[in-house]
Short mmCIF file of C-alpha atoms in Angstrom, two decimals:
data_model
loop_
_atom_site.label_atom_id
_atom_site.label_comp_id
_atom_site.label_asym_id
_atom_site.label_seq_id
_atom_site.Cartn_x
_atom_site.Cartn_y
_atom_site.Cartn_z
CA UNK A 86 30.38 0.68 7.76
CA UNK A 87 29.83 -2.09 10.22
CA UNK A 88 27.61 -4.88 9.88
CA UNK A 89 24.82 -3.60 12.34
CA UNK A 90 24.56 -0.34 10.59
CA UNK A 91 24.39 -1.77 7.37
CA UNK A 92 21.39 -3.77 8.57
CA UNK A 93 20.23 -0.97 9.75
CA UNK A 94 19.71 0.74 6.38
CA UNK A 95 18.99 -2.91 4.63
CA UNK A 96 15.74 -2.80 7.35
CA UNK A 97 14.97 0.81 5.93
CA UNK A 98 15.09 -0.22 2.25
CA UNK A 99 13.35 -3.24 2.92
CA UNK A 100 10.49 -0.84 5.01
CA UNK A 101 10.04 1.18 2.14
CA UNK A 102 9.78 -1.65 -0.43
CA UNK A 103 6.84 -2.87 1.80
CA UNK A 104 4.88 0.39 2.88
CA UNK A 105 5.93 2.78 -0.30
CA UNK A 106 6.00 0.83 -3.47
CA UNK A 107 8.92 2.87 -4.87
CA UNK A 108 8.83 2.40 -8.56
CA UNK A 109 12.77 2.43 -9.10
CA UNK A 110 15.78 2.24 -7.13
CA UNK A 111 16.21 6.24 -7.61
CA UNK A 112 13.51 6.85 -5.65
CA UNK A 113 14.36 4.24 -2.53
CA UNK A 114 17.85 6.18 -2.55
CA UNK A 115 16.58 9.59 -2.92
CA UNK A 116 13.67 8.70 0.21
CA UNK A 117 16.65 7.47 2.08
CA UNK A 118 19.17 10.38 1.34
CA UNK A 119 22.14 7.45 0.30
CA UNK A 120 23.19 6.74 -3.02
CA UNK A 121 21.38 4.18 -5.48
CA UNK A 122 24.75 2.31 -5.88
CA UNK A 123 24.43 1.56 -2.68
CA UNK A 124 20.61 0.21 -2.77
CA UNK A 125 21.96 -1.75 -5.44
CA UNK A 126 24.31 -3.51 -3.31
CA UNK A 127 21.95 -3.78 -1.01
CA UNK A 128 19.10 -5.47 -2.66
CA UNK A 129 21.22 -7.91 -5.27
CA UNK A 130 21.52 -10.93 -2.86
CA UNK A 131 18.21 -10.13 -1.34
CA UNK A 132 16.94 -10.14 -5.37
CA UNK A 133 19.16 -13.36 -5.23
CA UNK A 134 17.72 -15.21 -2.85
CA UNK A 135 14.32 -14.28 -3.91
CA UNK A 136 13.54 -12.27 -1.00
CA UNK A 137 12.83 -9.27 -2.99
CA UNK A 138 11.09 -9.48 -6.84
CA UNK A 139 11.14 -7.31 -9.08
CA UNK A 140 9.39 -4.86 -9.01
CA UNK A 141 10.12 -4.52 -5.42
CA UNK A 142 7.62 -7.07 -3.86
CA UNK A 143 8.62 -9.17 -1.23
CA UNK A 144 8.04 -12.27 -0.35
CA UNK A 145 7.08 -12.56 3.19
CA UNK A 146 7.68 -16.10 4.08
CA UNK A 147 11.69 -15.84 3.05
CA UNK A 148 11.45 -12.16 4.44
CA UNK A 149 9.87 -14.03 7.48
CA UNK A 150 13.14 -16.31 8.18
CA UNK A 151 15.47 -13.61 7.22
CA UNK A 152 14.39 -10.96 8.98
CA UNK A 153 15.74 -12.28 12.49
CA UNK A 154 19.43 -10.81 11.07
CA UNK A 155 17.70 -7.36 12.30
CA UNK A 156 17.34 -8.44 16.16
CA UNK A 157 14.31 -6.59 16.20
CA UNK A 158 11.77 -8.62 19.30
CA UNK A 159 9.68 -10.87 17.47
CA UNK A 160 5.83 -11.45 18.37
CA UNK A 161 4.09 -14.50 17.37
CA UNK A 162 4.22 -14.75 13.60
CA UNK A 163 0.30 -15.02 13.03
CA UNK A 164 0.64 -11.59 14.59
CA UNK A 165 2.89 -9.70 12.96
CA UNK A 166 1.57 -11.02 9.65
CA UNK A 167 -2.00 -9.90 10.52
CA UNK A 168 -0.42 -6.37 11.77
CA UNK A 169 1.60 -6.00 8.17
CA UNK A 170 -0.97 -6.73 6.17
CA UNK A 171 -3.23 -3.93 7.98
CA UNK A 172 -0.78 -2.28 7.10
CA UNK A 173 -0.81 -2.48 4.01
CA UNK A 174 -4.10 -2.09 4.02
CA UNK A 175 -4.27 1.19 5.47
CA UNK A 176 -2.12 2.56 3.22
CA UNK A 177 -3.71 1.39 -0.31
CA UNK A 178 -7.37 3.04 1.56
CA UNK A 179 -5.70 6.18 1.87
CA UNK A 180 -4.43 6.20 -1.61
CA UNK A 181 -7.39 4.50 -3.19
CA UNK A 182 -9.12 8.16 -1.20
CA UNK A 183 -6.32 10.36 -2.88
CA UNK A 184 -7.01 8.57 -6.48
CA UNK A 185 -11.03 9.57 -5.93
CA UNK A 186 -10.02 13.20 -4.70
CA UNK A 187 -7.45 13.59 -7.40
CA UNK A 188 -10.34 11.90 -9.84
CA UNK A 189 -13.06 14.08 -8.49
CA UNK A 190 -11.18 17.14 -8.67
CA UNK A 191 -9.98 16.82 -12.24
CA UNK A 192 -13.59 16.66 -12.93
CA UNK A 193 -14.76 19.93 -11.00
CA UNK A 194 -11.96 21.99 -12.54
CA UNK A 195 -12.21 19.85 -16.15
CA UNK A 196 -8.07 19.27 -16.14
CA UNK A 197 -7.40 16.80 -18.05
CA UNK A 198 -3.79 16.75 -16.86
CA UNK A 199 -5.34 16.10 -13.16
CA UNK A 200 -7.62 13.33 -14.97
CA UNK A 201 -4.23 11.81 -16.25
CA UNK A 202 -2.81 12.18 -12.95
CA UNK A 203 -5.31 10.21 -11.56
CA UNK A 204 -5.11 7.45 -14.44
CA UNK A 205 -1.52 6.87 -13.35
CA UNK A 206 -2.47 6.48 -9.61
CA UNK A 207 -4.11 3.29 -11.15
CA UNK A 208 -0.96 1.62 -11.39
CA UNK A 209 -0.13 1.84 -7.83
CA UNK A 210 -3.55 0.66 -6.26
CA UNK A 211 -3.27 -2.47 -8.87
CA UNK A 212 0.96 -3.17 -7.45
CA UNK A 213 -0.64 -2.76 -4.03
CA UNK A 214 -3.42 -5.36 -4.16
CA UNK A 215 -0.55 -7.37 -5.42
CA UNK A 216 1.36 -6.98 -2.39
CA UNK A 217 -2.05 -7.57 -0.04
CA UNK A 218 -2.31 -10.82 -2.30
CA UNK A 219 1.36 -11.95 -1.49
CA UNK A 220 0.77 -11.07 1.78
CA UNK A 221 -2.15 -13.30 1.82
CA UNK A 222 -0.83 -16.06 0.39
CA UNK A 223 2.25 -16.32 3.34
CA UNK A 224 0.24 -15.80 5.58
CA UNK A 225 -1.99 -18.70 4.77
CA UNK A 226 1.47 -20.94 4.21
CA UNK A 227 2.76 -19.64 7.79
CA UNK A 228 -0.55 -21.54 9.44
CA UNK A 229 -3.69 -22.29 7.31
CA UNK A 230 -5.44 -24.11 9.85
CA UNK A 231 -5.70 -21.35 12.25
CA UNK A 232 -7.51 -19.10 13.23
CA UNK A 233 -5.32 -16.72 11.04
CA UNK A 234 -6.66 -18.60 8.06
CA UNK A 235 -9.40 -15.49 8.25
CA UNK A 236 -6.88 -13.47 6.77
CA UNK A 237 -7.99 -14.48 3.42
CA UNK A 238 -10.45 -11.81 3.89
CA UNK A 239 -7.72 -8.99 3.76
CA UNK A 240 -7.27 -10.43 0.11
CA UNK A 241 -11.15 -9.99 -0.15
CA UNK A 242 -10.81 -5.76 1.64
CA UNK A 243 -7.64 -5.37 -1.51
CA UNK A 244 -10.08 -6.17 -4.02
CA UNK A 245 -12.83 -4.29 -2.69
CA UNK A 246 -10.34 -1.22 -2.34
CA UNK A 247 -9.13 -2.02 -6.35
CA UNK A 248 -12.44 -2.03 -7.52
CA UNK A 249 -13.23 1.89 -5.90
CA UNK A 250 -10.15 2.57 -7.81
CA UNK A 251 -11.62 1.36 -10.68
CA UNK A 252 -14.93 3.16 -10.29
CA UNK A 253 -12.82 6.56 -10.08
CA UNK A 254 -11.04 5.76 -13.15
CA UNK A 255 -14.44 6.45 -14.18
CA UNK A 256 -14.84 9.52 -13.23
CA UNK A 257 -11.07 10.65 -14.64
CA UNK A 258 -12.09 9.02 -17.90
CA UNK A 259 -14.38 10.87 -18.75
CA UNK A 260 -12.84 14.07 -17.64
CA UNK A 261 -10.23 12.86 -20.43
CA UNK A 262 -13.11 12.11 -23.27
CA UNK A 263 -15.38 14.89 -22.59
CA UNK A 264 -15.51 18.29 -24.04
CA UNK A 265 -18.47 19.52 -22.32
CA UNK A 266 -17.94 20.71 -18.90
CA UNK A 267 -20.65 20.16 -16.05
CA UNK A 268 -23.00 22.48 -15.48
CA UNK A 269 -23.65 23.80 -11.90
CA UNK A 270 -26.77 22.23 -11.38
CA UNK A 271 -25.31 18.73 -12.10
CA UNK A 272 -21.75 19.91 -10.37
CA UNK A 273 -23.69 20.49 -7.20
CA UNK A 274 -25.61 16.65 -6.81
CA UNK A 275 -21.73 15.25 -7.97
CA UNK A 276 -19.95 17.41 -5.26
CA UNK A 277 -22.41 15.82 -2.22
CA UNK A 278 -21.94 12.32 -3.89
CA UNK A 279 -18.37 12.75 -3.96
CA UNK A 280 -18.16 13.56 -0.25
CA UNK A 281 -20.75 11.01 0.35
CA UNK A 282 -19.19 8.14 -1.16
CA UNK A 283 -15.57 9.42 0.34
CA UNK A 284 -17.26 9.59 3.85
CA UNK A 285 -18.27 5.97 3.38
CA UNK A 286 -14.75 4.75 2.09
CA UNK A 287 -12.86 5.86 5.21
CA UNK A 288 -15.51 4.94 7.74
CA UNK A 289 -16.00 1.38 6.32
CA UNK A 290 -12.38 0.71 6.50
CA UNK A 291 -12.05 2.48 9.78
CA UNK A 292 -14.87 -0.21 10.54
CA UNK A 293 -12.25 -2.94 9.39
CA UNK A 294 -8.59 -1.87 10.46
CA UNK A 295 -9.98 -0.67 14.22
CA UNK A 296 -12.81 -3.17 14.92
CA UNK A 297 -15.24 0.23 15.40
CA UNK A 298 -18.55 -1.45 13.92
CA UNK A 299 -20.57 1.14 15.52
CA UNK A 300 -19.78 3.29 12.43
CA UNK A 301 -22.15 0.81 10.19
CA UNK A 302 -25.14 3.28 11.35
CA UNK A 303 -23.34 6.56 10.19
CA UNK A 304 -22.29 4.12 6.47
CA UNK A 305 -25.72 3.52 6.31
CA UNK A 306 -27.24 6.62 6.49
CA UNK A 307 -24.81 7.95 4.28
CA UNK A 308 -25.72 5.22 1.57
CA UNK A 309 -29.51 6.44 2.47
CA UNK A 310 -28.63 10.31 1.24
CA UNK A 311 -26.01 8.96 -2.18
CA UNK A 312 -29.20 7.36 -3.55
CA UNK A 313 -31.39 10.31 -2.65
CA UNK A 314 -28.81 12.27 -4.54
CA UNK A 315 -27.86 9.65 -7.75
CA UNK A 316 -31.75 9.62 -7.76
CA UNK A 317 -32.18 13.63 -8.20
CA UNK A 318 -28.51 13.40 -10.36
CA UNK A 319 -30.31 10.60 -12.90
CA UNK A 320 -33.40 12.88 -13.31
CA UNK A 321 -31.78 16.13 -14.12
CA UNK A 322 -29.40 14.13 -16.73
CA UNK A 323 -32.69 12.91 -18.19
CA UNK A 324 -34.46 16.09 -18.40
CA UNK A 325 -31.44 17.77 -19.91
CA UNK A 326 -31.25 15.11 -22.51
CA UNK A 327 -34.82 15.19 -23.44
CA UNK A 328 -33.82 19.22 -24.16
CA UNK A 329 -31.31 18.44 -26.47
CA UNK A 330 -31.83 17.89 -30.40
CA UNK A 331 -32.09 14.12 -31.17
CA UNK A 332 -29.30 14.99 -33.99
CA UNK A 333 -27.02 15.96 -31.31
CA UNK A 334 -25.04 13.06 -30.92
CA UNK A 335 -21.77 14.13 -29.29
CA UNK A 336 -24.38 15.59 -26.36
CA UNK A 337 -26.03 12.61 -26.02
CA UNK A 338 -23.46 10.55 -25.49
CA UNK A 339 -22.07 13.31 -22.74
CA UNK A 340 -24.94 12.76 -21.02
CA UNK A 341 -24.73 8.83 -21.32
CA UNK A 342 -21.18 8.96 -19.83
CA UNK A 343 -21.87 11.70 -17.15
CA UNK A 344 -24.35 9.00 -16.01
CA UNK A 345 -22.10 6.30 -15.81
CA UNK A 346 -20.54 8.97 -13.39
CA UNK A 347 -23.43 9.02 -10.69
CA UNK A 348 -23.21 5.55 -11.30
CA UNK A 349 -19.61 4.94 -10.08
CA UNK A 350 -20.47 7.28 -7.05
CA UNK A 351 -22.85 4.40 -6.09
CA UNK A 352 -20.97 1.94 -6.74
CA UNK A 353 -18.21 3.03 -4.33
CA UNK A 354 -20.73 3.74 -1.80
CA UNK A 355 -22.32 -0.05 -2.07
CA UNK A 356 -18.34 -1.83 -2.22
CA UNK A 357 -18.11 0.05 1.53
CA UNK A 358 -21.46 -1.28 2.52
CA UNK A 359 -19.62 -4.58 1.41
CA UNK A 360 -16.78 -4.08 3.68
CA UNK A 361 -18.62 -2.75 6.45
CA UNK A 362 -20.56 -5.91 6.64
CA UNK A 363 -17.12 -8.07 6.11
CA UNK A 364 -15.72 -6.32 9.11
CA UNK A 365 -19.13 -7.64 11.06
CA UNK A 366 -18.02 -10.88 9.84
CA UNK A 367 -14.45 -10.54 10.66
CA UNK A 368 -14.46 -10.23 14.37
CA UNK A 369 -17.86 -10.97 15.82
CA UNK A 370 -18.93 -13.36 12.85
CA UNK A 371 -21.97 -11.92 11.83
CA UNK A 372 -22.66 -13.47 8.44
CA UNK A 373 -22.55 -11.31 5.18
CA UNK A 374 -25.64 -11.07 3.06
CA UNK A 375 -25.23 -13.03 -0.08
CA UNK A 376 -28.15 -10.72 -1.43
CA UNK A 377 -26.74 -7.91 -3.87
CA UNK A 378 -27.05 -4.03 -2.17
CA UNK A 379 -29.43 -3.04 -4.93
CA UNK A 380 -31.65 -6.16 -4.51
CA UNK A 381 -31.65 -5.32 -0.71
CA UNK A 382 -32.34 -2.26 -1.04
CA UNK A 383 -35.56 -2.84 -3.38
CA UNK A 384 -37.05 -5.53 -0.80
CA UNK A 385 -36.74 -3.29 1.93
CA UNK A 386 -38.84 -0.63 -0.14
CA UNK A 387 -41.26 -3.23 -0.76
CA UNK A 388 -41.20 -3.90 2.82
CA UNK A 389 -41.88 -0.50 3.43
CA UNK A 390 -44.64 -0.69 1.27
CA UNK A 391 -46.60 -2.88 2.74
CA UNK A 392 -46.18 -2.05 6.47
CA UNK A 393 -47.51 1.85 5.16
CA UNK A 394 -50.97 -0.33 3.64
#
């Protein structure tokens, strides 16, 4: 195999450690159709030289310096940093939107094997807000007096993206703890907020990765119709619960966690408010509210208020 090849497939493996987050070695070799001996060889003096950690991060400033063995034309470093971490970026939004659908639909169908699915998926948005963070934290080395010292805020856009993650652990939790299975009336105010809240994820980080702020109107009307909905969702939970006997425990505390339920549904919809407005921030620097969504939201119905006396 001659040296340029062999680069060649080094720059693959190296790809995949950076857009993929393969768990093992098995799986780079089995994505690349060569033999995990040979990803072994591969990867030992990059593992040497601490260009690749265990498990499989990189770290982008070595990476950086090493990567001109792949004569590939180089742009400015600030930008190709900036481009990666989108990247990366886009990739943990469209698998923080798989771990909600997987989440969601474990729910609608009450599989708890879906739920558990779902669980897992955890592990992988947490390794890639890692990665973002590393990213970050090059980046920053690379130049931190620049202008490219904003990137800090794709550290901010990781965590924002961990914590919807989080919120749909919710939802697959209690899947996994609940015997009781939704009724349709409920099922029906969950399915819009699902779709809602989804809606909201991928236009807010559109918003981000694209520069298209004009999508803040369509976020916010979509945040406008979730709390019409968590609203109507809260009141049937509440009139169902007032039905039940008080001795019923095991039903009221269904009813307790189906409402922490709507509740993540709102919370995903007010972190992509949050990102929406960081991506005003970003490139036209409009400053962020340092007013919580919920508090916002109550002054402008007091605002309302009074203009209707």
């Amino acid at each position: 195999m001659t040296k340029k090849s062999k680069n060649s497939t080094l720059k693959e493996v190296l790809d995949i450690i950076l857009y993929e987050n393969p768990s093992t070695q098995d799986e780079i070799a089995e994505k690349l159709g060569i033999t995990r001996r040979y990803v072994t060889k591969l990867l030992q003096p990059m593992v040497k030289k601490g260009i690749v950690r265990r498990a499989y991060i990189l770290d982008l400033k070595k990476y950086d310096d090493f990567s001109e063995m792949f004569e590939e034309e180089k742009t400015s470093r600030e930008h190709a940093g900036s481009y990666l971490i989108k990247d990366l970026l886009k990739n943990m939004s469209e698998h923080v939107c798989k771990q909600l659908k997987t989440s969601f639909e474990a729910l609608l169908t009450h599989k708890k094997d879906q739920a558990n699915d779902a669980l897992k998926m955890d592990f992988i948005t947490n390794n890639m807000l890692e990665k973002v963070r590393s990213s970050v934290d090059t980046a920053i080395a690379i130049n931190p007096y620049s202008e490219f010292s904003k990137t800090v805020v794709f550290g901010e856009i990781a965590y924002d993206l961990e914590r919807i993650g989080d919120h749909s652990g919710i939802i697959a939790n209690f899947t996994m703890q609940e015997s009781y299975e939704v009724d349709t009336e409920m099922m029906d105010y969950l399915k819009e907020m699902y779709k809602t809240s989804k809606k909201m994820v991928s236009w807010s980080m559109d918003a981000f990765l694209n520069e298209k702020l004009d999508l803040k109107e369509e976020v916010m009307s979509c945040e406008d119709k979730l709390h019409q909905l968590q609203k109507k969702a809260l009141n049937c939970i509440a009139t169902q619960m007032a039905e039940t006997p008080f001795e019923d425990k095991d039903r009221s505390t269904y009813y307790l966690s189906l409402s922490r339920v709507v509740k993540a549904f709102e919370r995903i919809g007010d972190i992509s408010i949050e990102i929406i407005d960081t991506a005003g921030e970003f490139y036209h620097n409009i400053p962020r509210t340092t007013t919580p969504e919920r508090f916002r939201r109550r002054e402008q119905k007091i605002e309302k208020a009074r203009r209707e006396e």
